[in-house]
PDB file of C-alpha atoms and ligand atoms in Angstrom:
ATOM      1  CA  UNK A  10      -9.713  -5.609   8.971  1.00  0.00           C
ATOM      2  CA  UNK A  11     -13.256  -4.546   9.779  1.00  0.00           C
ATOM      3  CA  UNK A  12     -14.146  -2.955   6.455  1.00  0.00           C
ATOM      4  CA  UNK A  13     -13.464  -4.707   3.192  1.00  0.00           C
ATOM      5  CA  UNK A  14     -11.596  -3.203   0.279  1.00  0.00           C
ATOM      6  CA  UNK A  15     -13.116  -2.441  -3.082  1.00  0.00           C
ATOM      7  CA  UNK A  16     -10.956  -3.749  -5.916  1.00  0.00           C
ATOM      8  CA  UNK A  17     -12.900  -1.671  -8.463  1.00  0.00           C
ATOM      9  CA  UNK A  18     -12.306   1.607  -6.620  1.00  0.00           C
ATOM     10  CA  UNK A  19      -8.642   0.770  -6.036  1.00  0.00           C
ATOM     11  CA  UNK A  20      -8.020   0.044  -9.721  1.00  0.00           C
ATOM     12  CA  UNK A  21      -9.350   3.414 -10.924  1.00  0.00           C
ATOM     13  CA  UNK A  22      -5.768   4.664 -10.709  1.00  0.00           C
ATOM     14  CA  UNK A  23      -4.031   1.434 -11.616  1.00  0.00           C
ATOM     15  CA  UNK A  24      -1.179   2.971 -13.627  1.00  0.00           C
ATOM     16  CA  UNK A  25      -0.207   5.359 -10.856  1.00  0.00           C
ATOM     17  CA  UNK A  26      -0.635   2.759  -8.115  1.00  0.00           C
ATOM     18  CA  UNK A  27       1.498   0.231  -9.992  1.00  0.00           C
ATOM     19  CA  UNK A  28       4.461   2.567 -10.478  1.00  0.00           C
ATOM     20  CA  UNK A  29       5.873   2.124  -6.907  1.00  0.00           C
ATOM     21  CA  UNK A  30       5.859  -1.716  -7.070  1.00  0.00           C
ATOM     22  CA  UNK A  31       7.639  -1.454 -10.438  1.00  0.00           C
ATOM     23  CA  UNK A  32      10.277   0.774  -8.853  1.00  0.00           C
ATOM     24  CA  UNK A  33      10.604  -1.572  -5.866  1.00  0.00           C
ATOM     25  CA  UNK A  34      10.895  -4.694  -8.013  1.00  0.00           C
ATOM     26  CA  UNK A  35      13.567  -3.029 -10.165  1.00  0.00           C
ATOM     27  CA  UNK A  36      15.843  -3.064  -7.096  1.00  0.00           C
ATOM     28  CA  UNK A  37      15.325  -6.738  -6.203  1.00  0.00           C
ATOM     29  CA  UNK A  38      18.666  -8.393  -7.041  1.00  0.00           C
ATOM     30  CA  UNK A  39      17.439 -12.008  -7.304  1.00  0.00           C
ATOM     31  CA  UNK A  40      18.063 -13.753 -10.639  1.00  0.00           C
ATOM     32  CA  UNK A  41      15.840 -16.806 -10.362  1.00  0.00           C
ATOM     33  CA  UNK A  42      13.849 -17.033  -7.138  1.00  0.00           C
ATOM     34  CA  UNK A  43      11.778 -20.198  -6.861  1.00  0.00           C
ATOM     35  CA  UNK A  44       9.088 -19.146  -4.423  1.00  0.00           C
ATOM     36  CA  UNK A  45       7.644 -15.645  -4.155  1.00  0.00           C
ATOM     37  CA  UNK A  46       4.879 -14.256  -1.958  1.00  0.00           C
ATOM     38  CA  UNK A  47       3.036 -11.075  -2.904  1.00  0.00           C
ATOM     39  CA  UNK A  48       1.868  -9.886   0.507  1.00  0.00           C
ATOM     40  CA  UNK A  49      -1.287  -7.744   0.416  1.00  0.00           C
ATOM     41  CA  UNK A  50      -1.554  -8.618  -3.276  1.00  0.00           C
ATOM     42  CA  UNK A  51      -4.772  -6.611  -3.704  1.00  0.00           C
ATOM     43  CA  UNK A  52      -6.386  -7.072  -7.138  1.00  0.00           C
ATOM     44  CA  UNK A  53      -3.249  -8.727  -8.540  1.00  0.00           C
ATOM     45  CA  UNK A  54      -1.568  -5.708 -10.131  1.00  0.00           C
ATOM     46  CA  UNK A  55       1.650  -6.198  -8.149  1.00  0.00           C
ATOM     47  CA  UNK A  56       1.401 -10.008  -8.575  1.00  0.00           C
ATOM     48  CA  UNK A  57       1.325  -9.545 -12.342  1.00  0.00           C
ATOM     49  CA  UNK A  58       4.615  -7.637 -12.209  1.00  0.00           C
ATOM     50  CA  UNK A  59       6.207 -10.463 -10.227  1.00  0.00           C
ATOM     51  CA  UNK A  60       5.045 -13.076 -12.735  1.00  0.00           C
ATOM     52  CA  UNK A  61       6.321 -11.002 -15.668  1.00  0.00           C
ATOM     53  CA  UNK A  62       9.742 -10.603 -14.108  1.00  0.00           C
ATOM     54  CA  UNK A  63      10.017 -14.191 -12.812  1.00  0.00           C
ATOM     55  CA  UNK A  64       7.931 -16.423 -15.103  1.00  0.00           C
ATOM     56  CA  UNK A  65       9.608 -19.604 -13.785  1.00  0.00           C
ATOM     57  CA  UNK A  66       8.848 -18.927 -10.124  1.00  0.00           C
ATOM     58  CA  UNK A  67       5.937 -20.139  -8.038  1.00  0.00           C
ATOM     59  CA  UNK A  68       4.154 -16.896  -7.148  1.00  0.00           C
ATOM     60  CA  UNK A  69       1.536 -16.842  -4.394  1.00  0.00           C
ATOM     61  CA  UNK A  70      -0.634 -13.800  -3.646  1.00  0.00           C
ATOM     62  CA  UNK A  71      -1.871 -13.323  -0.091  1.00  0.00           C
ATOM     63  CA  UNK A  72      -4.535 -10.875   1.064  1.00  0.00           C
ATOM     64  CA  UNK A  73      -7.109 -10.503   3.831  1.00  0.00           C
ATOM     65  CA  UNK A  74      -9.817  -9.076   1.540  1.00  0.00           C
ATOM     66  CA  UNK A  75     -12.122 -11.503  -0.240  1.00  0.00           C
ATOM     67  CA  UNK A  76     -13.098  -8.873  -2.827  1.00  0.00           C
ATOM     68  CA  UNK A  77      -9.452  -8.270  -3.689  1.00  0.00           C
ATOM     69  CA  UNK A  78      -8.727 -12.012  -3.868  1.00  0.00           C
ATOM     70  CA  UNK A  79     -11.705 -12.594  -6.167  1.00  0.00           C
ATOM     71  CA  UNK A  80     -10.480  -9.883  -8.525  1.00  0.00           C
ATOM     72  CA  UNK A  81      -6.898 -11.178  -8.407  1.00  0.00           C
ATOM     73  CA  UNK A  82      -8.013 -14.740  -9.270  1.00  0.00           C
ATOM     74  CA  UNK A  83     -10.032 -13.457 -12.229  1.00  0.00           C
ATOM     75  CA  UNK A  84      -7.069 -11.488 -13.489  1.00  0.00           C
ATOM     76  CA  UNK A  85      -4.448 -14.228 -13.038  1.00  0.00           C
ATOM     77  CA  UNK A  86      -6.265 -17.586 -13.132  1.00  0.00           C
ATOM     78  CA  UNK A  87      -3.023 -19.598 -13.243  1.00  0.00           C
ATOM     79  CA  UNK A  88      -1.628 -18.070 -10.089  1.00  0.00           C
ATOM     80  CA  UNK A  89      -2.484 -19.163  -6.552  1.00  0.00           C
ATOM     81  CA  UNK A  90      -4.067 -16.724  -4.141  1.00  0.00           C
ATOM     82  CA  UNK A  91      -4.664 -17.378  -0.476  1.00  0.00           C
ATOM     83  CA  UNK A  92      -6.506 -15.562   2.297  1.00  0.00           C
ATOM     84  CA  UNK A  93      -4.389 -14.604   5.267  1.00  0.00           C
ATOM     85  CA  UNK A  94      -3.651 -11.912   7.830  1.00  0.00           C
ATOM     86  CA  UNK A  95      -0.131 -10.529   7.868  1.00  0.00           C
ATOM     87  CA  UNK A  96      -0.417  -9.787  11.568  1.00  0.00           C
ATOM     88  CA  UNK A  97       0.139 -13.501  12.194  1.00  0.00           C
ATOM     89  CA  UNK A  98       1.260 -15.006   8.878  1.00  0.00           C
ATOM     90  CA  UNK A  99       4.665 -16.673   8.599  1.00  0.00           C
ATOM     91  CA  UNK A 100       6.309 -17.689   5.339  1.00  0.00           C
ATOM     92  CA  UNK A 101       6.670 -21.395   4.713  1.00  0.00           C
ATOM     93  CA  UNK A 102      10.165 -22.762   4.162  1.00  0.00           C
ATOM     94  CA  UNK A 103      12.030 -21.859   1.014  1.00  0.00           C
ATOM     95  CA  UNK A 104      10.456 -18.483   0.383  1.00  0.00           C
ATOM     96  CA  UNK A 105      12.988 -16.513  -1.653  1.00  0.00           C
ATOM     97  CA  UNK A 106      11.147 -13.208  -1.963  1.00  0.00           C
ATOM     98  CA  UNK A 107       8.539 -11.548   0.229  1.00  0.00           C
ATOM     99  CA  UNK A 108       7.142  -8.583  -1.670  1.00  0.00           C
ATOM    100  CA  UNK A 109       4.812  -6.215   0.185  1.00  0.00           C
ATOM    101  CA  UNK A 110       3.659  -3.188  -1.786  1.00  0.00           C
ATOM    102  CA  UNK A 111       1.392  -0.649  -0.060  1.00  0.00           C
ATOM    103  CA  UNK A 112       0.207  -3.027   2.631  1.00  0.00           C
ATOM    104  CA  UNK A 113       2.265  -2.839   5.817  1.00  0.00           C
ATOM    105  CA  UNK A 114       1.027   0.654   6.712  1.00  0.00           C
ATOM    106  CA  UNK A 115      -2.290  -1.096   7.468  1.00  0.00           C
ATOM    107  CA  UNK A 116      -0.812  -3.849   9.638  1.00  0.00           C
ATOM    108  CA  UNK A 117      -0.752  -3.079  13.380  1.00  0.00           C
ATOM    109  CA  UNK A 118       2.767  -3.055  14.871  1.00  0.00           C
ATOM    110  CA  UNK A 119       4.147  -3.552  11.368  1.00  0.00           C
ATOM    111  CA  UNK A 120       7.843  -2.979  12.281  1.00  0.00           C
ATOM    112  CA  UNK A 121       7.764  -6.073  14.499  1.00  0.00           C
ATOM    113  CA  UNK A 122       5.975  -7.980  11.734  1.00  0.00           C
ATOM    114  CA  UNK A 123       8.664  -6.989   9.210  1.00  0.00           C
ATOM    115  CA  UNK A 124      11.371  -8.168  11.592  1.00  0.00           C
ATOM    116  CA  UNK A 125       9.601 -11.488  12.097  1.00  0.00           C
ATOM    117  CA  UNK A 126       9.263 -12.000   8.339  1.00  0.00           C
ATOM    118  CA  UNK A 127      12.907 -11.159   7.644  1.00  0.00           C
ATOM    119  CA  UNK A 128      13.992 -13.485  10.414  1.00  0.00           C
ATOM    120  CA  UNK A 129      12.001 -16.330   8.854  1.00  0.00           C
ATOM    121  CA  UNK A 130      13.738 -16.033   5.468  1.00  0.00           C
ATOM    122  CA  UNK A 131      16.565 -18.346   4.434  1.00  0.00           C
ATOM    123  CA  UNK A 132      19.989 -16.802   3.850  1.00  0.00           C
ATOM    124  CA  UNK A 133      19.871 -14.689   0.693  1.00  0.00           C
ATOM    125  CA  UNK A 134      16.083 -14.328   0.855  1.00  0.00           C
ATOM    126  CA  UNK A 135      14.721 -10.851   0.168  1.00  0.00           C
ATOM    127  CA  UNK A 136      12.113  -8.761   1.954  1.00  0.00           C
ATOM    128  CA  UNK A 137      10.991  -5.897  -0.304  1.00  0.00           C
ATOM    129  CA  UNK A 138       8.489  -3.394   1.056  1.00  0.00           C
ATOM    130  CA  UNK A 139       6.955  -0.085   0.018  1.00  0.00           C
ATOM    131  CA  UNK A 140       4.662   2.052   2.171  1.00  0.00           C
ATOM    132  CA  UNK A 141       3.108   5.485   1.643  1.00  0.00           C
ATOM    133  CA  UNK A 142       4.909   7.988   3.858  1.00  0.00           C
ATOM    134  CA  UNK A 143       2.239  10.624   3.421  1.00  0.00           C
ATOM    135  CA  UNK A 144       0.536  11.133   6.776  1.00  0.00           C
ATOM    136  CA  UNK A 145       1.931  14.694   6.836  1.00  0.00           C
ATOM    137  CA  UNK A 146       0.610  15.528   3.346  1.00  0.00           C
ATOM    138  CA  UNK A 147      -2.460  17.803   3.055  1.00  0.00           C
ATOM    139  CA  UNK A 148      -4.616  14.976   1.656  1.00  0.00           C
ATOM    140  CA  UNK A 149      -4.198  12.931   4.846  1.00  0.00           C
ATOM    141  CA  UNK A 150      -4.099  15.838   7.292  1.00  0.00           C
ATOM    142  CA  UNK A 151      -7.365  17.215   5.859  1.00  0.00           C
ATOM    143  CA  UNK A 152      -8.996  13.818   6.202  1.00  0.00           C
ATOM    144  CA  UNK A 153      -8.242  13.879   9.927  1.00  0.00           C
ATOM    145  CA  UNK A 154      -9.381  17.518  10.225  1.00  0.00           C
ATOM    146  CA  UNK A 155     -12.709  16.833   8.529  1.00  0.00           C
ATOM    147  CA  UNK A 156     -13.062  13.746  10.699  1.00  0.00           C
ATOM    148  CA  UNK A 157     -12.712  15.800  13.863  1.00  0.00           C
ATOM    149  CA  UNK A 158     -14.900  18.728  12.847  1.00  0.00           C
ATOM    150  CA  UNK A 159     -18.257  17.387  11.633  1.00  0.00           C
ATOM    151  CA  UNK A 160     -21.302  15.637  13.117  1.00  0.00           C
ATOM    152  CA  UNK A 161     -19.537  12.358  12.237  1.00  0.00           C
ATOM    153  CA  UNK A 162     -16.644  13.007  14.676  1.00  0.00           C
ATOM    154  CA  UNK A 163     -17.555  10.286  17.177  1.00  0.00           C
ATOM    155  CA  UNK A 164     -18.162   7.708  14.454  1.00  0.00           C
ATOM    156  CA  UNK A 165     -14.816   8.223  12.741  1.00  0.00           C
ATOM    157  CA  UNK A 166     -12.612   8.817  15.775  1.00  0.00           C
ATOM    158  CA  UNK A 167     -11.119   5.348  15.471  1.00  0.00           C
ATOM    159  CA  UNK A 168     -10.320   5.863  11.788  1.00  0.00           C
ATOM    160  CA  UNK A 169      -8.634   9.190  12.497  1.00  0.00           C
ATOM    161  CA  UNK A 170      -6.284   7.445  14.909  1.00  0.00           C
ATOM    162  CA  UNK A 171      -5.707   4.329  12.764  1.00  0.00           C
ATOM    163  CA  UNK A 172      -2.828   5.419  10.507  1.00  0.00           C
ATOM    164  CA  UNK A 173       0.228   6.428  12.529  1.00  0.00           C
ATOM    165  CA  UNK A 174       3.183   8.256  11.045  1.00  0.00           C
ATOM    166  CA  UNK A 175       5.785   5.754   9.923  1.00  0.00           C
ATOM    167  CA  UNK A 176       8.798   5.259  12.190  1.00  0.00           C
ATOM    168  CA  UNK A 177      11.990   7.001  11.046  1.00  0.00           C
ATOM    169  CA  UNK A 178      14.308   5.408   8.520  1.00  0.00           C
ATOM    170  CA  UNK A 179      16.814   5.085  11.372  1.00  0.00           C
ATOM    171  CA  UNK A 180      14.324   3.062  13.395  1.00  0.00           C
ATOM    172  CA  UNK A 181      13.812   0.624  10.524  1.00  0.00           C
ATOM    173  CA  UNK A 182      17.578   0.391  10.051  1.00  0.00           C
ATOM    174  CA  UNK A 183      18.196  -0.407  13.738  1.00  0.00           C
ATOM    175  CA  UNK A 184      15.429  -3.000  13.713  1.00  0.00           C
ATOM    176  CA  UNK A 185      16.237  -4.841  10.481  1.00  0.00           C
ATOM    177  CA  UNK A 186      19.972  -4.396   9.902  1.00  0.00           C
ATOM    178  CA  UNK A 187      21.027  -6.929  12.578  1.00  0.00           C
ATOM    179  CA  UNK A 188      19.149  -9.622  10.632  1.00  0.00           C
ATOM    180  CA  UNK A 189      20.187  -8.492   7.151  1.00  0.00           C
ATOM    181  CA  UNK A 190      23.345  -9.061   5.114  1.00  0.00           C
ATOM    182  CA  UNK A 191      22.393  -5.959   3.107  1.00  0.00           C
ATOM    183  CA  UNK A 192      19.798  -3.252   3.521  1.00  0.00           C
ATOM    184  CA  UNK A 193      18.666  -0.402   1.276  1.00  0.00           C
ATOM    185  CA  UNK A 194      16.168   2.217   2.464  1.00  0.00           C
ATOM    186  CA  UNK A 195      15.030   5.098   0.278  1.00  0.00           C
ATOM    187  CA  UNK A 196      12.213   7.560  -0.378  1.00  0.00           C
ATOM    188  CA  UNK A 197      10.659   8.565  -3.663  1.00  0.00           C
ATOM    189  CA  UNK A 198       8.245  11.484  -3.968  1.00  0.00           C
ATOM    190  CA  UNK A 199       5.816  10.981  -6.843  1.00  0.00           C
ATOM    191  CA  UNK A 200       3.814  13.834  -8.329  1.00  0.00           C
ATOM    192  CA  UNK A 201       0.767  12.231  -9.883  1.00  0.00           C
ATOM    193  CA  UNK A 202      -1.017  14.352 -12.487  1.00  0.00           C
ATOM    194  CA  UNK A 203      -4.712  14.231 -11.632  1.00  0.00           C
ATOM    195  CA  UNK A 204      -7.672  15.574 -13.598  1.00  0.00           C
ATOM    196  CA  UNK A 205      -8.765  17.803 -10.714  1.00  0.00           C
ATOM    197  CA  UNK A 206      -9.378  17.893  -6.964  1.00  0.00           C
ATOM    198  CA  UNK A 207     -12.259  15.416  -7.285  1.00  0.00           C
ATOM    199  CA  UNK A 208      -9.791  12.883  -8.705  1.00  0.00           C
ATOM    200  CA  UNK A 209      -7.695  13.165  -5.546  1.00  0.00           C
ATOM    201  CA  UNK A 210     -10.801  12.394  -3.504  1.00  0.00           C
ATOM    202  CA  UNK A 211     -11.546   9.390  -5.749  1.00  0.00           C
ATOM    203  CA  UNK A 212      -7.965   8.184  -5.316  1.00  0.00           C
ATOM    204  CA  UNK A 213      -8.240   8.147  -1.535  1.00  0.00           C
ATOM    205  CA  UNK A 214     -11.705   6.585  -1.607  1.00  0.00           C
ATOM    206  CA  UNK A 215      -9.785   3.514  -2.796  1.00  0.00           C
ATOM    207  CA  UNK A 216      -7.415   3.612   0.185  1.00  0.00           C
ATOM    208  CA  UNK A 217      -7.011   5.988   3.148  1.00  0.00           C
ATOM    209  CA  UNK A 218     -10.592   7.343   3.144  1.00  0.00           C
ATOM    210  CA  UNK A 219     -12.169   3.908   3.492  1.00  0.00           C
ATOM    211  CA  UNK A 220     -11.960   3.686   7.291  1.00  0.00           C
ATOM    212  CA  UNK A 221     -13.493   7.186   7.553  1.00  0.00           C
ATOM    213  CA  UNK A 222     -16.390   6.500   5.195  1.00  0.00           C
ATOM    214  CA  UNK A 223     -17.332   2.969   6.091  1.00  0.00           C
ATOM    215  CA  UNK A 224     -18.859   3.759   9.547  1.00  0.00           C
ATOM    216  CA  UNK A 225     -21.077   6.528   8.036  1.00  0.00           C
ATOM    217  CA  UNK A 226     -24.575   6.365   6.559  1.00  0.00           C
ATOM    218  CA  UNK A 227     -25.171   7.798   3.067  1.00  0.00           C
ATOM    219  CA  UNK A 228     -26.096  11.315   4.263  1.00  0.00           C
ATOM    220  CA  UNK A 229     -23.083  11.677   6.485  1.00  0.00           C
ATOM    221  CA  UNK A 230     -20.837  10.179   3.833  1.00  0.00           C
ATOM    222  CA  UNK A 231     -22.015  12.805   1.343  1.00  0.00           C
ATOM    223  CA  UNK A 232     -21.426  15.571   3.904  1.00  0.00           C
ATOM    224  CA  UNK A 233     -17.973  14.282   4.761  1.00  0.00           C
ATOM    225  CA  UNK A 234     -16.966  14.038   1.098  1.00  0.00           C
ATOM    226  CA  UNK A 235     -18.304  17.530   0.252  1.00  0.00           C
ATOM    227  CA  UNK A 236     -16.331  19.075   3.109  1.00  0.00           C
ATOM    228  CA  UNK A 237     -13.195  17.084   2.234  1.00  0.00           C
ATOM    229  CA  UNK A 238     -13.436  17.893  -1.486  1.00  0.00           C
ATOM    230  CA  UNK A 239     -13.697  21.644  -0.783  1.00  0.00           C
ATOM    231  CA  UNK A 240     -10.611  21.513   1.420  1.00  0.00           C
ATOM    232  CA  UNK A 241      -8.681  19.428  -1.129  1.00  0.00           C
ATOM    233  CA  UNK A 242      -9.537  21.965  -3.855  1.00  0.00           C
ATOM    234  CA  UNK A 243      -8.022  24.731  -1.732  1.00  0.00           C
ATOM    235  CA  UNK A 244      -4.899  22.725  -0.858  1.00  0.00           C
ATOM    236  CA  UNK A 245      -4.173  21.384  -4.377  1.00  0.00           C
ATOM    237  CA  UNK A 246      -4.513  24.321  -6.798  1.00  0.00           C
ATOM    238  CA  UNK A 247      -5.099  23.695 -10.476  1.00  0.00           C
ATOM    239  CA  UNK A 248      -2.074  24.067 -12.749  1.00  0.00           C
ATOM    240  CA  UNK A 249      -2.093  26.024 -16.044  1.00  0.00           C
ATOM    241  CA  UNK A 250      -3.933  23.160 -17.816  1.00  0.00           C
ATOM    242  CA  UNK A 251      -6.548  22.627 -15.116  1.00  0.00           C
ATOM    243  CA  UNK A 252      -4.810  19.547 -13.698  1.00  0.00           C
ATOM    244  CA  UNK A 253      -3.651  19.144 -10.089  1.00  0.00           C
ATOM    245  CA  UNK A 254      -0.492  17.472  -8.789  1.00  0.00           C
ATOM    246  CA  UNK A 255      -0.885  14.900  -6.052  1.00  0.00           C
ATOM    247  CA  UNK A 256       2.440  14.908  -4.188  1.00  0.00           C
ATOM    248  CA  UNK A 257       2.979  11.438  -2.787  1.00  0.00           C
ATOM    249  CA  UNK A 258       6.075  10.481  -0.730  1.00  0.00           C
ATOM    250  CA  UNK A 259       6.715   6.763  -0.361  1.00  0.00           C
ATOM    251  CA  UNK A 260       9.222   4.752   1.684  1.00  0.00           C
ATOM    252  CA  UNK A 261      11.019   1.722   0.233  1.00  0.00           C
ATOM    253  CA  UNK A 262      12.894  -0.953   2.194  1.00  0.00           C
ATOM    254  CA  UNK A 263      14.858  -3.791   0.656  1.00  0.00           C
ATOM    255  CA  UNK A 264      16.483  -6.171   3.095  1.00  0.00           C
ATOM    256  CA  UNK A 265      18.459  -9.299   2.221  1.00  0.00           C
ATOM    257  CA  UNK A 266      18.684 -11.984   4.904  1.00  0.00           C
TER     258      UNK A 266
HETATM  259  C1  SAM B 325      -3.246  -0.703  -1.111  1.00  0.00           C
HETATM  260  S1  SAM B 325      -3.588  -2.375  -1.464  1.00  0.00           S
HETATM  261  C2  SAM B 325      -2.098  -2.922  -2.295  1.00  0.00           C
HETATM  262  C3  SAM B 325      -2.359  -3.779  -3.490  1.00  0.00           C
HETATM  263  C4  SAM B 325      -1.146  -4.180  -4.323  1.00  0.00           C
HETATM  264  N1  SAM B 325      -0.130  -4.866  -3.533  1.00  0.00           N
HETATM  265  C5  SAM B 325      -0.494  -3.036  -5.068  1.00  0.00           C
HETATM  266  O1  SAM B 325       0.721  -3.063  -5.189  1.00  0.00           O
HETATM  267  O2  SAM B 325      -1.162  -2.134  -5.557  1.00  0.00           O
HETATM  268  C6  SAM B 325      -3.413  -3.049   0.149  1.00  0.00           C
HETATM  269  C7  SAM B 325      -3.901  -4.482   0.283  1.00  0.00           C
HETATM  270  O3  SAM B 325      -3.489  -4.964   1.551  1.00  0.00           O
HETATM  271  C8  SAM B 325      -4.502  -5.815   2.051  1.00  0.00           C
HETATM  272  N2  SAM B 325      -4.328  -5.902   3.512  1.00  0.00           N
HETATM  273  C9  SAM B 325      -4.515  -4.932   4.429  1.00  0.00           C
HETATM  274  N3  SAM B 325      -4.248  -5.396   5.670  1.00  0.00           N
HETATM  275  C10 SAM B 325      -3.866  -6.702   5.518  1.00  0.00           C
HETATM  276  C11 SAM B 325      -3.471  -7.725   6.414  1.00  0.00           C
HETATM  277  N4  SAM B 325      -3.410  -7.499   7.743  1.00  0.00           N
HETATM  278  N5  SAM B 325      -3.161  -8.941   5.926  1.00  0.00           N
HETATM  279  C12 SAM B 325      -3.220  -9.183   4.582  1.00  0.00           C
HETATM  280  N6  SAM B 325      -3.601  -8.239   3.677  1.00  0.00           N
HETATM  281  C13 SAM B 325      -3.925  -7.026   4.139  1.00  0.00           C
HETATM  282  C14 SAM B 325      -5.788  -5.142   1.620  1.00  0.00           C
HETATM  283  O4  SAM B 325      -6.853  -6.043   1.607  1.00  0.00           O
HETATM  284  C15 SAM B 325      -5.409  -4.626   0.236  1.00  0.00           C
HETATM  285  O5  SAM B 325      -5.753  -5.522  -0.779  1.00  0.00           O
END
C-alpha cells in the first residue's frame, strides 16, 4: 500500500473496532487449533482476542504496515509478527485458522485471494473473514462526493475509485462453497454511539479517509475535512442527548475447508 497506516489514529475507537472480530471469533468452531494467522493484524487488537481464546496455539500476526507491526509487537511482546502482503501471501503448512478482520476490503482482487487461501488450508482448517460493507453508507458516499467536488479532485481521483462495493453474498458463496465443507455468510449492522459528527470524521481518518487525505498538503487537507465534516453533520443528526449513531453494516464469512 502506498500510504502507511497510523496505529494511534486507528486505536482511538478500539472498543468499537474490536467488536466485529469478537463476533467473528465467537463463530469459529475450532476447539484447539495449533497454528493461527491473524491476517492484517493491525495494532494487535484482533491478535489479542485470538491469544485469549486459544492460549495454547502459536499465533502469528501478519501486516503490511510497519507502524501497525511496531505497535502490535509492543502490545504483545510474546507473539510473533511478520511483514507481508496478502496479495501474494500463502499460508505455510498446518495453518488451522486464517483470521482476517477488516483487511480484505483493502486487498485488490480479494475474492480470488480468499479462494486461494481457503484452497491452501488443510481439511478442517477455517478461513474467517469480516469486511465493512458500507460503501453505500452516507459516510463513504460523502467522502467520494467531497473528493470529486473540490480543488483536490485530481489528486484524490485514485482514492475515490479505490474501494469497490463488495461482491454479493451469492458471489462469495459460488466462489468459496466448492472448496468448503461448510460455509456461513452473514451481515451485522452495528450502530456505534459517537460523541458527535466530528467523531465520525475521526473514525474514518483511521481507515477509509486515509487514501483521500494522504495525497493532500495541509491546506487542502483542512479544506477537505471541513467540507466533509459539514456534510457528515447534515447526514448524521444528533440524537436527544447530542450523540450521533454511526450505522455500520459489515459482512462476515466463515468457511471450513
Ligand atoms: C482496519 S485494520 C484491521 C486491524 C485489526 N485486524 C482489527 O481487527 O481491528 C487493516 C489492516 O490491514 C493491513 N493491510 C492492508 N492491506 C494489506 C495487505 N495487502 N497485506 C497485509 N496487510 C494489509 C493494514 O496495514 C491494517 O493494519
